Structures are given as structure tokens and as C-alpha cells.
Amino acid sequence: MVEDRVRVVIAEDSVLLREGLTRLLTDRGHDVVAGVGDAEALIKTVSELAAEDALPDVVVADVRMPPTHTDEGVRAAVRLRRDHPGIGVLVLSQYVEEQYATELLAGSSTGVGYLLKDRVAEVREFLDAVVRVARGGTALDPEVVAQLLGRSRKQDVLAGLTPREREVLGLMAEGRTNSAVAKQLVVSDGAVEKHVSNIFMKLGLSPSDGDHRRVLAVLTYLRS
């Protein structure tokens, strides 16, 4: 049994990808308790598991699902986050769809992720993201972060941040720890801690928000 073993429900209409994700997760010791092909089946499955007091730790769902292949997946994810706050939700998308990412992030600041499907090929990062979201953390694709932080109409919110602080904020939004940020930027942990403290201060996030300030830093930007 792996130390971070989690229970997963997969919602993906491509049978090949669904089976691939199942194999990937089970090979690493996780439990895939259900696999479904559309949003309606996802909602039904999670409701049935809830009735049995057997909610999964995390749902991995495609943004676009039958019948229209538009936003069924992300809407199901938003509903699950509302109806079952304890479940982590990690959505997969072929492209960066800013509206969907923003909608998903608009609720609770815990247990949420948005990754591009190409990221699944980076097996270790994908598996880390699944576990992180299942444990209440955040996992945002670097491309998603780049677009969200680069919107011109949001520049006023980040105007007070230095270029390095913006860089640190982007890495934080991906779900990286301070140590991981330090490694990526080739600086000391202490330097990163100082940057993070400055970011929280400039965005008006109080210490009482605890670790979730890492997510709230991005949400503050999105909601401004």
C-alpha cells in the first residue's frame, strides 16, 4: 500500500484515456472506485457512493463531456464541489479554457485542480497533482496560470508585485511548495519565504488564512 493512497472516480468519455488513467493510478497503488463516460453518470455515481458513506477522495474529470461536449464536465465538477465539499476535483482539458478555470476556482480554495491533458504524459507530476488535490491542495497547469496571470485587465491587481514575486506567485499557483519553488528558481528557501510573505502582504491576505493563502493569492487576483 502506498503512503498517499487515494480513492478516485474517473469521468472521461474516451474509453482509451479512461482505461489509461485507471491503469496509471492503480499501478501506483491508488484505488479507482469507478470510471464513467459522461457528466450525468458522474453525478449519479458520486451520489450513490455518498449514500454508502464511501465518497472518493478525488474526482478526475474531462472538461468537455457528452452529450454536447461543451462544458458538462466542468459544470459537474462545480456541482460536486458544492454538494460534497470534502471531495477533491481535478479537471482535464485539451486547451486552456480560461472561463472554465475561473468558474472552477470561484468556489472553495481547497481540493481543486485544472490540468491540460498533455500533462498526463508527465506521469510523476500528474500523480502528484491527483494526490495533492485529494488532500485538499491545489494543482493548476503552468499554461493555465500563465494565461490567468497575464490578462491585461488584471494587471492592476499585480501592479505592486515585483517581477520575481510574480514569478513566485505563478509557481505557487501551480501548487508547488516553497522548497519546490526555491529549487525551480535556484534560490534559497529563505528567499522564497520572503517573497511569499511580501506577496501575501501586498494582496492583503492575513496570517489567519493559513496555508490556503497560497490559493487565495491567485483567487484574489481572479476575483478583482
mmCIF file with all atom_site columns, C-alpha atoms in Angstrom:
data_model
loop_
_atom_site.group_PDB
_atom_site.id
_atom_site.type_symbol
_atom_site.label_atom_id
_atom_site.label_alt_id
_atom_site.label_comp_id
_atom_site.label_asym_id
_atom_site.label_entity_id
_atom_site.label_seq_id
_atom_site.pdbx_PDB_ins_code
_atom_site.Cartn_x
_atom_site.Cartn_y
_atom_site.Cartn_z
_atom_site.occupancy
_atom_site.B_iso_or_equiv
_atom_site.pdbx_formal_charge
_atom_site.auth_seq_id
_atom_site.auth_comp_id
_atom_site.auth_asym_id
_atom_site.auth_atom_id
_atom_site.pdbx_PDB_model_num
ATOM 1   C CA . MET A 1 1   ? 0.000   0.000  0.000   1.00 0.00 ? 1   MET A CA 1
ATOM 2   C CA . VAL A 1 2   ? 1.344   3.417  -0.928  1.00 0.00 ? 2   VAL A CA 1
ATOM 3   C CA . GLU A 1 3   ? 1.558   6.056  1.777   1.00 0.00 ? 3   GLU A CA 1
ATOM 4   C CA . ASP A 1 4   ? -0.587  8.536  -0.145  1.00 0.00 ? 4   ASP A CA 1
ATOM 5   C CA . ARG A 1 5   ? -3.126  6.026  -1.444  1.00 0.00 ? 5   ARG A CA 1
ATOM 6   C CA . VAL A 1 6   ? -6.327  7.728  -2.559  1.00 0.00 ? 6   VAL A CA 1
ATOM 7   C CA . ARG A 1 7   ? -9.718  6.660  -3.861  1.00 0.00 ? 7   ARG A CA 1
ATOM 8   C CA . VAL A 1 8   ? -10.534 8.038  -7.308  1.00 0.00 ? 8   VAL A CA 1
ATOM 9   C CA . VAL A 1 9   ? -13.532 8.328  -9.639  1.00 0.00 ? 9   VAL A CA 1
ATOM 10  C CA . ILE A 1 10  ? -12.639 8.977  -13.287 1.00 0.00 ? 10  ILE A CA 1
ATOM 11  C CA . ALA A 1 11  ? -15.044 10.709 -15.688 1.00 0.00 ? 11  ALA A CA 1
ATOM 12  C CA . GLU A 1 12  ? -13.792 10.627 -19.280 1.00 0.00 ? 12  GLU A CA 1
ATOM 13  C CA . ASP A 1 13  ? -15.767 9.777  -22.428 1.00 0.00 ? 13  ASP A CA 1
ATOM 14  C CA . SER A 1 14  ? -12.704 8.437  -24.269 1.00 0.00 ? 14  SER A CA 1
ATOM 15  C CA . VAL A 1 15  ? -12.545 4.780  -23.249 1.00 0.00 ? 15  VAL A CA 1
ATOM 16  C CA . LEU A 1 16  ? -8.874  4.605  -24.190 1.00 0.00 ? 16  LEU A CA 1
ATOM 17  C CA . LEU A 1 17  ? -7.917  7.553  -21.987 1.00 0.00 ? 17  LEU A CA 1
ATOM 18  C CA . ARG A 1 18  ? -10.190 6.429  -19.168 1.00 0.00 ? 18  ARG A CA 1
ATOM 19  C CA . GLU A 1 19  ? -8.620  2.986  -19.125 1.00 0.00 ? 19  GLU A CA 1
ATOM 20  C CA . GLY A 1 20  ? -5.175  4.523  -19.406 1.00 0.00 ? 20  GLY A CA 1
ATOM 21  C CA . LEU A 1 21  ? -5.757  6.765  -16.393 1.00 0.00 ? 21  LEU A CA 1
ATOM 22  C CA . THR A 1 22  ? -7.158  3.811  -14.462 1.00 0.00 ? 22  THR A CA 1
ATOM 23  C CA . ARG A 1 23  ? -4.100  1.709  -15.200 1.00 0.00 ? 23  ARG A CA 1
ATOM 24  C CA . LEU A 1 24  ? -1.748  4.560  -14.380 1.00 0.00 ? 24  LEU A CA 1
ATOM 25  C CA . LEU A 1 25  ? -3.359  5.181  -11.000 1.00 0.00 ? 25  LEU A CA 1
ATOM 26  C CA . THR A 1 26  ? -3.818  1.556  -9.986  1.00 0.00 ? 26  THR A CA 1
ATOM 27  C CA . ASP A 1 27  ? -0.252  0.699  -10.945 1.00 0.00 ? 27  ASP A CA 1
ATOM 28  C CA . ARG A 1 28  ? 0.855   3.324  -8.418  1.00 0.00 ? 28  ARG A CA 1
ATOM 29  C CA . GLY A 1 29  ? -1.297  1.789  -5.681  1.00 0.00 ? 29  GLY A CA 1
ATOM 30  C CA . HIS A 1 30  ? -4.364  4.034  -5.846  1.00 0.00 ? 30  HIS A CA 1
ATOM 31  C CA . ASP A 1 31  ? -7.965  2.781  -5.875  1.00 0.00 ? 31  ASP A CA 1
ATOM 32  C CA . VAL A 1 32  ? -10.084 3.691  -8.898  1.00 0.00 ? 32  VAL A CA 1
ATOM 33  C CA . VAL A 1 33  ? -13.534 3.004  -7.469  1.00 0.00 ? 33  VAL A CA 1
ATOM 34  C CA . ALA A 1 34  ? -15.457 3.937  -10.642 1.00 0.00 ? 34  ALA A CA 1
ATOM 35  C CA . GLY A 1 35  ? -14.989 5.042  -14.229 1.00 0.00 ? 35  GLY A CA 1
ATOM 36  C CA . VAL A 1 36  ? -17.789 6.751  -16.182 1.00 0.00 ? 36  VAL A CA 1
ATOM 37  C CA . GLY A 1 37  ? -18.212 8.305  -19.613 1.00 0.00 ? 37  GLY A CA 1
ATOM 38  C CA . ASP A 1 38  ? -20.460 11.329 -19.075 1.00 0.00 ? 38  ASP A CA 1
ATOM 39  C CA . ALA A 1 39  ? -21.319 14.009 -16.545 1.00 0.00 ? 39  ALA A CA 1
ATOM 40  C CA . GLU A 1 40  ? -24.727 12.584 -15.643 1.00 0.00 ? 40  GLU A CA 1
ATOM 41  C CA . ALA A 1 41  ? -23.164 9.240  -14.778 1.00 0.00 ? 41  ALA A CA 1
ATOM 42  C CA . LEU A 1 42  ? -20.517 11.051 -12.724 1.00 0.00 ? 42  LEU A CA 1
ATOM 43  C CA . ILE A 1 43  ? -23.105 12.860 -10.600 1.00 0.00 ? 43  ILE A CA 1
ATOM 44  C CA . LYS A 1 44  ? -25.109 9.646  -10.161 1.00 0.00 ? 44  LYS A CA 1
ATOM 45  C CA . THR A 1 45  ? -22.065 7.587  -9.231  1.00 0.00 ? 45  THR A CA 1
ATOM 46  C CA . VAL A 1 46  ? -20.810 10.050 -6.632  1.00 0.00 ? 46  VAL A CA 1
ATOM 47  C CA . SER A 1 47  ? -24.326 10.349 -5.163  1.00 0.00 ? 47  SER A CA 1
ATOM 48  C CA . GLU A 1 48  ? -24.529 6.570  -4.838  1.00 0.00 ? 48  GLU A CA 1
ATOM 49  C CA . LEU A 1 49  ? -21.131 6.426  -3.180  1.00 0.00 ? 49  LEU A CA 1
ATOM 50  C CA . ALA A 1 50  ? -22.200 9.196  -0.802  1.00 0.00 ? 50  ALA A CA 1
ATOM 51  C CA . ALA A 1 51  ? -25.289 7.200  0.146   1.00 0.00 ? 51  ALA A CA 1
ATOM 52  C CA . GLU A 1 52  ? -22.980 4.305  1.021   1.00 0.00 ? 52  GLU A CA 1
ATOM 53  C CA . ASP A 1 53  ? -20.721 6.610  3.045   1.00 0.00 ? 53  ASP A CA 1
ATOM 54  C CA . ALA A 1 54  ? -17.958 5.802  0.569   1.00 0.00 ? 54  ALA A CA 1
ATOM 55  C CA . LEU A 1 55  ? -17.136 9.114  -1.115  1.00 0.00 ? 55  LEU A CA 1
ATOM 56  C CA . PRO A 1 56  ? -13.960 9.112  -3.186  1.00 0.00 ? 56  PRO A CA 1
ATOM 57  C CA . ASP A 1 57  ? -11.061 11.349 -2.203  1.00 0.00 ? 57  ASP A CA 1
ATOM 58  C CA . VAL A 1 58  ? -10.876 12.902 -5.655  1.00 0.00 ? 58  VAL A CA 1
ATOM 59  C CA . VAL A 1 59  ? -12.701 13.018 -8.986  1.00 0.00 ? 59  VAL A CA 1
ATOM 60  C CA . VAL A 1 60  ? -10.683 13.301 -12.204 1.00 0.00 ? 60  VAL A CA 1
ATOM 61  C CA . ALA A 1 61  ? -12.973 14.635 -14.941 1.00 0.00 ? 61  ALA A CA 1
ATOM 62  C CA . ASP A 1 62  ? -12.760 15.877 -18.507 1.00 0.00 ? 62  ASP A CA 1
ATOM 63  C CA . VAL A 1 63  ? -13.994 19.450 -19.005 1.00 0.00 ? 63  VAL A CA 1
ATOM 64  C CA . ARG A 1 64  ? -15.925 18.572 -22.180 1.00 0.00 ? 64  ARG A CA 1
ATOM 65  C CA . MET A 1 65  ? -18.217 15.555 -21.995 1.00 0.00 ? 65  MET A CA 1
ATOM 66  C CA . PRO A 1 66  ? -21.330 14.147 -23.729 1.00 0.00 ? 66  PRO A CA 1
ATOM 67  C CA . PRO A 1 67  ? -23.880 14.933 -24.899 1.00 0.00 ? 67  PRO A CA 1
ATOM 68  C CA . THR A 1 68  ? -22.784 18.321 -26.267 1.00 0.00 ? 68  THR A CA 1
ATOM 69  C CA . HIS A 1 69  ? -19.047 18.125 -25.483 1.00 0.00 ? 69  HIS A CA 1
ATOM 70  C CA . THR A 1 70  ? -19.015 21.734 -24.277 1.00 0.00 ? 70  THR A CA 1
ATOM 71  C CA . ASP A 1 71  ? -18.951 22.327 -20.530 1.00 0.00 ? 71  ASP A CA 1
ATOM 72  C CA . GLU A 1 72  ? -20.750 19.329 -18.999 1.00 0.00 ? 72  GLU A CA 1
ATOM 73  C CA . GLY A 1 73  ? -17.651 18.111 -17.218 1.00 0.00 ? 73  GLY A CA 1
ATOM 74  C CA . VAL A 1 74  ? -16.706 21.360 -15.545 1.00 0.00 ? 74  VAL A CA 1
ATOM 75  C CA . ARG A 1 75  ? -20.317 22.048 -14.546 1.00 0.00 ? 75  ARG A CA 1
ATOM 76  C CA . ALA A 1 76  ? -20.481 18.605 -12.944 1.00 0.00 ? 76  ALA A CA 1
ATOM 77  C CA . ALA A 1 77  ? -17.210 19.380 -11.149 1.00 0.00 ? 77  ALA A CA 1
ATOM 78  C CA . VAL A 1 78  ? -18.575 22.682 -9.823  1.00 0.00 ? 78  VAL A CA 1
ATOM 79  C CA . ARG A 1 79  ? -21.725 20.908 -8.638  1.00 0.00 ? 79  ARG A CA 1
ATOM 80  C CA . LEU A 1 80  ? -19.729 18.190 -6.893  1.00 0.00 ? 80  LEU A CA 1
ATOM 81  C CA . ARG A 1 81  ? -17.630 20.792 -5.103  1.00 0.00 ? 81  ARG A CA 1
ATOM 82  C CA . ARG A 1 82  ? -20.844 22.432 -3.920  1.00 0.00 ? 82  ARG A CA 1
ATOM 83  C CA . ASP A 1 83  ? -22.686 19.254 -2.894  1.00 0.00 ? 83  ASP A CA 1
ATOM 84  C CA . HIS A 1 84  ? -19.699 17.352 -1.490  1.00 0.00 ? 84  HIS A CA 1
ATOM 85  C CA . PRO A 1 85  ? -17.121 19.870 -0.207  1.00 0.00 ? 85  PRO A CA 1
ATOM 86  C CA . GLY A 1 86  ? -14.856 17.102 1.028   1.00 0.00 ? 86  GLY A CA 1
ATOM 87  C CA . ILE A 1 87  ? -14.135 15.766 -2.454  1.00 0.00 ? 87  ILE A CA 1
ATOM 88  C CA . GLY A 1 88  ? -11.154 16.976 -4.418  1.00 0.00 ? 88  GLY A CA 1
ATOM 89  C CA . VAL A 1 89  ? -11.844 17.760 -8.088  1.00 0.00 ? 89  VAL A CA 1
ATOM 90  C CA . LEU A 1 90  ? -9.179  17.651 -10.786 1.00 0.00 ? 90  LEU A CA 1
ATOM 91  C CA . VAL A 1 91  ? -10.388 18.555 -14.277 1.00 0.00 ? 91  VAL A CA 1
ATOM 92  C CA . LEU A 1 92  ? -8.531  17.834 -17.504 1.00 0.00 ? 92  LEU A CA 1
ATOM 93  C CA . SER A 1 93  ? -8.784  19.965 -20.622 1.00 0.00 ? 93  SER A CA 1
ATOM 94  C CA . GLN A 1 94  ? -7.369  19.771 -24.124 1.00 0.00 ? 94  GLN A CA 1
ATOM 95  C CA . TYR A 1 95  ? -6.773  23.520 -24.143 1.00 0.00 ? 95  TYR A CA 1
ATOM 96  C CA . VAL A 1 96  ? -6.592  26.363 -21.650 1.00 0.00 ? 96  VAL A CA 1
ATOM 97  C CA . GLU A 1 97  ? -10.213 27.481 -21.268 1.00 0.00 ? 97  GLU A CA 1
ATOM 98  C CA . GLU A 1 98  ? -9.993  30.498 -19.023 1.00 0.00 ? 98  GLU A CA 1
ATOM 99  C CA . GLN A 1 99  ? -13.711 30.759 -18.347 1.00 0.00 ? 99  GLN A CA 1
ATOM 100 C CA . TYR A 1 100 ? -13.898 27.197 -17.084 1.00 0.00 ? 100 TYR A CA 1
ATOM 101 C CA . ALA A 1 101 ? -10.754 27.531 -14.979 1.00 0.00 ? 101 ALA A CA 1
ATOM 102 C CA . THR A 1 102 ? -12.112 30.688 -13.367 1.00 0.00 ? 102 THR A CA 1
ATOM 103 C CA . GLU A 1 103 ? -15.513 29.091 -12.737 1.00 0.00 ? 103 GLU A CA 1
ATOM 104 C CA . LEU A 1 104 ? -13.912 26.093 -11.083 1.00 0.00 ? 104 LEU A CA 1
ATOM 105 C CA . LEU A 1 105 ? -11.726 28.270 -8.887  1.00 0.00 ? 105 LEU A CA 1
ATOM 106 C CA . ALA A 1 106 ? -14.556 30.590 -7.891  1.00 0.00 ? 106 ALA A CA 1
ATOM 107 C CA . GLY A 1 107 ? -15.732 28.408 -5.016  1.00 0.00 ? 107 GLY A CA 1
ATOM 108 C CA . SER A 1 108 ? -13.722 26.874 -2.195  1.00 0.00 ? 108 SER A CA 1
ATOM 109 C CA . SER A 1 109 ? -9.979  27.384 -2.241  1.00 0.00 ? 109 SER A CA 1
ATOM 110 C CA . THR A 1 110 ? -9.178  23.762 -1.378  1.00 0.00 ? 110 THR A CA 1
ATOM 111 C CA . GLY A 1 111 ? -9.080  20.476 -3.257  1.00 0.00 ? 111 GLY A CA 1
ATOM 112 C CA . VAL A 1 112 ? -9.133  21.762 -6.821  1.00 0.00 ? 112 VAL A CA 1
ATOM 113 C CA . GLY A 1 113 ? -7.026  21.277 -9.913  1.00 0.00 ? 113 GLY A CA 1
ATOM 114 C CA . TYR A 1 114 ? -7.055  22.180 -13.614 1.00 0.00 ? 114 TYR A CA 1
ATOM 115 C CA . LEU A 1 115 ? -4.547  20.461 -15.883 1.00 0.00 ? 115 LEU A CA 1
ATOM 116 C CA . LEU A 1 116 ? -4.054  20.177 -19.611 1.00 0.00 ? 116 LEU A CA 1
ATOM 117 C CA . LYS A 1 117 ? -4.357  16.611 -20.881 1.00 0.00 ? 117 LYS A CA 1
ATOM 118 C CA . ASP A 1 118 ? -0.804  16.739 -22.190 1.00 0.00 ? 118 ASP A CA 1
ATOM 119 C CA . ARG A 1 119 ? 0.306   16.953 -18.554 1.00 0.00 ? 119 ARG A CA 1
ATOM 120 C CA . VAL A 1 120 ? -0.858  13.361 -18.006 1.00 0.00 ? 120 VAL A CA 1
ATOM 121 C CA . ALA A 1 121 ? 2.170   12.249 -20.028 1.00 0.00 ? 121 ALA A CA 1
ATOM 122 C CA . GLU A 1 122 ? 4.340   13.697 -17.268 1.00 0.00 ? 122 GLU A CA 1
ATOM 123 C CA . VAL A 1 123 ? 3.388   10.797 -15.042 1.00 0.00 ? 123 VAL A CA 1
ATOM 124 C CA . ARG A 1 124 ? 5.012   11.856 -11.801 1.00 0.00 ? 124 ARG A CA 1
ATOM 125 C CA . GLU A 1 125 ? 3.609   15.395 -11.962 1.00 0.00 ? 125 GLU A CA 1
ATOM 126 C CA . PHE A 1 126 ? 0.139   14.080 -12.792 1.00 0.00 ? 126 PHE A CA 1
ATOM 127 C CA . LEU A 1 127 ? 0.143   11.580 -9.936  1.00 0.00 ? 127 LEU A CA 1
ATOM 128 C CA . ASP A 1 128 ? 1.446   14.224 -7.542  1.00 0.00 ? 128 ASP A CA 1
ATOM 129 C CA . ALA A 1 129 ? -1.395  16.511 -8.654  1.00 0.00 ? 129 ALA A CA 1
ATOM 130 C CA . VAL A 1 130 ? -4.031  13.819 -8.034  1.00 0.00 ? 130 VAL A CA 1
ATOM 131 C CA . VAL A 1 131 ? -2.768  13.193 -4.508  1.00 0.00 ? 131 VAL A CA 1
ATOM 132 C CA . ARG A 1 132 ? -2.339  16.904 -3.761  1.00 0.00 ? 132 ARG A CA 1
ATOM 133 C CA . VAL A 1 133 ? -5.923  17.701 -4.799  1.00 0.00 ? 133 VAL A CA 1
ATOM 134 C CA . ALA A 1 134 ? -7.256  14.668 -2.914  1.00 0.00 ? 134 ALA A CA 1
ATOM 135 C CA . ARG A 1 135 ? -5.550  16.014 0.212   1.00 0.00 ? 135 ARG A CA 1
ATOM 136 C CA . GLY A 1 136 ? -7.104  19.454 -0.140  1.00 0.00 ? 136 GLY A CA 1
ATOM 137 C CA . GLY A 1 137 ? -4.354  21.149 -2.113  1.00 0.00 ? 137 GLY A CA 1
ATOM 138 C CA . THR A 1 138 ? -4.292  22.865 -5.477  1.00 0.00 ? 138 THR A CA 1
ATOM 139 C CA . ALA A 1 139 ? -2.842  21.853 -8.848  1.00 0.00 ? 139 ALA A CA 1
ATOM 140 C CA . LEU A 1 140 ? -3.001  24.344 -11.709 1.00 0.00 ? 140 LEU A CA 1
ATOM 141 C CA . ASP A 1 141 ? -1.328  23.730 -15.038 1.00 0.00 ? 141 ASP A CA 1
ATOM 142 C CA . PRO A 1 142 ? 1.539   26.165 -15.749 1.00 0.00 ? 142 PRO A CA 1
ATOM 143 C CA . GLU A 1 143 ? -0.171  27.174 -19.010 1.00 0.00 ? 143 GLU A CA 1
ATOM 144 C CA . VAL A 1 144 ? -3.394  27.930 -17.129 1.00 0.00 ? 144 VAL A CA 1
ATOM 145 C CA . VAL A 1 145 ? -1.507  30.031 -14.603 1.00 0.00 ? 145 VAL A CA 1
ATOM 146 C CA . ALA A 1 146 ? 0.324   31.901 -17.352 1.00 0.00 ? 146 ALA A CA 1
ATOM 147 C CA . GLN A 1 147 ? -2.925  32.908 -19.024 1.00 0.00 ? 147 GLN A CA 1
ATOM 148 C CA . LEU A 1 148 ? -4.757  33.786 -15.828 1.00 0.00 ? 148 LEU A CA 1
ATOM 149 C CA . LEU A 1 149 ? -1.900  35.915 -14.547 1.00 0.00 ? 149 LEU A CA 1
ATOM 150 C CA . GLY A 1 150 ? -1.309  37.513 -17.922 1.00 0.00 ? 150 GLY A CA 1
ATOM 151 C CA . ARG A 1 151 ? -4.742  39.009 -18.557 1.00 0.00 ? 151 ARG A CA 1
ATOM 152 C CA . SER A 1 152 ? -4.271  42.713 -19.214 1.00 0.00 ? 152 SER A CA 1
ATOM 153 C CA . ARG A 1 153 ? -7.399  43.748 -17.322 1.00 0.00 ? 153 ARG A CA 1
ATOM 154 C CA . LYS A 1 154 ? -5.963  42.172 -14.198 1.00 0.00 ? 154 LYS A CA 1
ATOM 155 C CA . GLN A 1 155 ? -2.654  43.951 -14.227 1.00 0.00 ? 155 GLN A CA 1
ATOM 156 C CA . ASP A 1 156 ? -3.764  46.496 -11.624 1.00 0.00 ? 156 ASP A CA 1
ATOM 157 C CA . VAL A 1 157 ? -4.052  43.759 -9.001  1.00 0.00 ? 157 VAL A CA 1
ATOM 158 C CA . LEU A 1 158 ? -0.495  42.615 -9.529  1.00 0.00 ? 158 LEU A CA 1
ATOM 159 C CA . ALA A 1 159 ? 0.971   46.046 -10.147 1.00 0.00 ? 159 ALA A CA 1
ATOM 160 C CA . GLY A 1 160 ? 2.519   46.111 -6.692  1.00 0.00 ? 160 GLY A CA 1
ATOM 161 C CA . LEU A 1 161 ? 4.401   42.853 -7.177  1.00 0.00 ? 161 LEU A CA 1
ATOM 162 C CA . THR A 1 162 ? 7.982   42.746 -8.393  1.00 0.00 ? 162 THR A CA 1
ATOM 163 C CA . PRO A 1 163 ? 8.832   40.559 -11.435 1.00 0.00 ? 163 PRO A CA 1
ATOM 164 C CA . ARG A 1 164 ? 10.317  37.944 -9.098  1.00 0.00 ? 164 ARG A CA 1
ATOM 165 C CA . GLU A 1 165 ? 7.236   37.980 -6.876  1.00 0.00 ? 165 GLU A CA 1
ATOM 166 C CA . ARG A 1 166 ? 5.036   37.458 -9.930  1.00 0.00 ? 166 ARG A CA 1
ATOM 167 C CA . GLU A 1 167 ? 7.219   34.526 -10.903 1.00 0.00 ? 167 GLU A CA 1
ATOM 168 C CA . VAL A 1 168 ? 6.931   33.051 -7.414  1.00 0.00 ? 168 VAL A CA 1
ATOM 169 C CA . LEU A 1 169 ? 3.156   33.582 -7.448  1.00 0.00 ? 169 LEU A CA 1
ATOM 170 C CA . GLY A 1 170 ? 2.888   31.685 -10.725 1.00 0.00 ? 170 GLY A CA 1
ATOM 171 C CA . LEU A 1 171 ? 4.794   28.716 -9.290  1.00 0.00 ? 171 LEU A CA 1
ATOM 172 C CA . MET A 1 172 ? 2.716   28.845 -6.107  1.00 0.00 ? 172 MET A CA 1
ATOM 173 C CA . ALA A 1 173 ? -0.451  28.738 -8.183  1.00 0.00 ? 173 ALA A CA 1
ATOM 174 C CA . GLU A 1 174 ? 0.759   25.533 -9.816  1.00 0.00 ? 174 GLU A CA 1
ATOM 175 C CA . GLY A 1 175 ? 0.683   24.008 -6.335  1.00 0.00 ? 175 GLY A CA 1
ATOM 176 C CA . ARG A 1 176 ? 4.428   23.989 -5.667  1.00 0.00 ? 176 ARG A CA 1
ATOM 177 C CA . THR A 1 177 ? 5.773   24.136 -2.130  1.00 0.00 ? 177 THR A CA 1
ATOM 178 C CA . ASN A 1 178 ? 8.284   26.782 -1.062  1.00 0.00 ? 178 ASN A CA 1
ATOM 179 C CA . SER A 1 179 ? 11.097  24.244 -1.375  1.00 0.00 ? 179 SER A CA 1
ATOM 180 C CA . ALA A 1 180 ? 9.980   23.313 -4.888  1.00 0.00 ? 180 ALA A CA 1
ATOM 181 C CA . VAL A 1 181 ? 9.814   26.992 -5.863  1.00 0.00 ? 181 VAL A CA 1
ATOM 182 C CA . ALA A 1 182 ? 13.311  27.532 -4.480  1.00 0.00 ? 182 ALA A CA 1
ATOM 183 C CA . LYS A 1 183 ? 14.624  24.590 -6.480  1.00 0.00 ? 183 LYS A CA 1
ATOM 184 C CA . GLN A 1 184 ? 12.962  25.820 -9.669  1.00 0.00 ? 184 GLN A CA 1
ATOM 185 C CA . LEU A 1 185 ? 14.342  29.354 -9.281  1.00 0.00 ? 185 LEU A CA 1
ATOM 186 C CA . VAL A 1 186 ? 17.705  28.187 -7.897  1.00 0.00 ? 186 VAL A CA 1
ATOM 187 C CA . VAL A 1 187 ? 17.440  30.344 -4.773  1.00 0.00 ? 187 VAL A CA 1
ATOM 188 C CA . SER A 1 188 ? 17.353  29.618 -1.050  1.00 0.00 ? 188 SER A CA 1
ATOM 189 C CA . ASP A 1 189 ? 14.231  28.549 0.830   1.00 0.00 ? 189 ASP A CA 1
ATOM 190 C CA . GLY A 1 190 ? 14.593  31.701 2.914   1.00 0.00 ? 190 GLY A CA 1
ATOM 191 C CA . ALA A 1 191 ? 14.491  33.908 -0.168  1.00 0.00 ? 191 ALA A CA 1
ATOM 192 C CA . VAL A 1 192 ? 11.289  32.238 -1.326  1.00 0.00 ? 192 VAL A CA 1
ATOM 193 C CA . GLU A 1 193 ? 9.697   32.601 2.105   1.00 0.00 ? 193 GLU A CA 1
ATOM 194 C CA . LYS A 1 194 ? 10.447  36.323 1.989   1.00 0.00 ? 194 LYS A CA 1
ATOM 195 C CA . HIS A 1 195 ? 8.897   36.667 -1.473  1.00 0.00 ? 195 HIS A CA 1
ATOM 196 C CA . VAL A 1 196 ? 5.804   34.697 -0.401  1.00 0.00 ? 196 VAL A CA 1
ATOM 197 C CA . SER A 1 197 ? 5.368   36.872 2.690   1.00 0.00 ? 197 SER A CA 1
ATOM 198 C CA . ASN A 1 198 ? 5.610   40.003 0.540   1.00 0.00 ? 198 ASN A CA 1
ATOM 199 C CA . ILE A 1 199 ? 3.020   38.617 -1.890  1.00 0.00 ? 199 ILE A CA 1
ATOM 200 C CA . PHE A 1 200 ? 0.565   37.884 0.930   1.00 0.00 ? 200 PHE A CA 1
ATOM 201 C CA . MET A 1 201 ? 1.084   41.330 2.377   1.00 0.00 ? 201 MET A CA 1
ATOM 202 C CA . LYS A 1 202 ? 0.642   43.142 -0.940  1.00 0.00 ? 202 LYS A CA 1
ATOM 203 C CA . LEU A 1 203 ? -2.515  41.166 -1.754  1.00 0.00 ? 203 LEU A CA 1
ATOM 204 C CA . GLY A 1 204 ? -3.963  41.809 1.689   1.00 0.00 ? 204 GLY A CA 1
ATOM 205 C CA . LEU A 1 205 ? -4.060  38.171 2.845   1.00 0.00 ? 205 LEU A CA 1
ATOM 206 C CA . SER A 1 206 ? -3.926  37.794 6.613   1.00 0.00 ? 206 SER A CA 1
ATOM 207 C CA . PRO A 1 207 ? -1.976  35.094 8.501   1.00 0.00 ? 207 PRO A CA 1
ATOM 208 C CA . SER A 1 208 ? -5.276  33.657 9.758   1.00 0.00 ? 208 SER A CA 1
ATOM 209 C CA . ASP A 1 209 ? -5.863  32.235 6.279   1.00 0.00 ? 209 ASP A CA 1
ATOM 210 C CA . GLY A 1 210 ? -3.017  29.767 6.895   1.00 0.00 ? 210 GLY A CA 1
ATOM 211 C CA . ASP A 1 211 ? -1.720  27.608 4.062   1.00 0.00 ? 211 ASP A CA 1
ATOM 212 C CA . HIS A 1 212 ? -4.751  28.427 1.940   1.00 0.00 ? 212 HIS A CA 1
ATOM 213 C CA . ARG A 1 213 ? -3.308  31.864 1.376   1.00 0.00 ? 213 ARG A CA 1
ATOM 214 C CA . ARG A 1 214 ? -1.298  30.234 -1.414  1.00 0.00 ? 214 ARG A CA 1
ATOM 215 C CA . VAL A 1 215 ? -4.546  29.577 -3.248  1.00 0.00 ? 215 VAL A CA 1
ATOM 216 C CA . LEU A 1 216 ? -6.234  32.766 -2.093  1.00 0.00 ? 216 LEU A CA 1
ATOM 217 C CA . ALA A 1 217 ? -3.368  34.751 -3.601  1.00 0.00 ? 217 ALA A CA 1
ATOM 218 C CA . VAL A 1 218 ? -4.488  33.532 -7.020  1.00 0.00 ? 218 VAL A CA 1
ATOM 219 C CA . LEU A 1 219 ? -8.187  33.778 -6.209  1.00 0.00 ? 219 LEU A CA 1
ATOM 220 C CA . THR A 1 220 ? -7.765  37.379 -5.071  1.00 0.00 ? 220 THR A CA 1
ATOM 221 C CA . TYR A 1 221 ? -6.323  38.136 -8.461  1.00 0.00 ? 221 TYR A CA 1
ATOM 222 C CA . LEU A 1 222 ? -9.116  36.293 -10.306 1.00 0.00 ? 222 LEU A CA 1
ATOM 223 C CA . ARG A 1 223 ? -11.936 37.965 -8.407  1.00 0.00 ? 223 ARG A CA 1
ATOM 224 C CA . SER A 1 224 ? -10.617 41.526 -8.603  1.00 0.00 ? 224 SER A CA 1
#
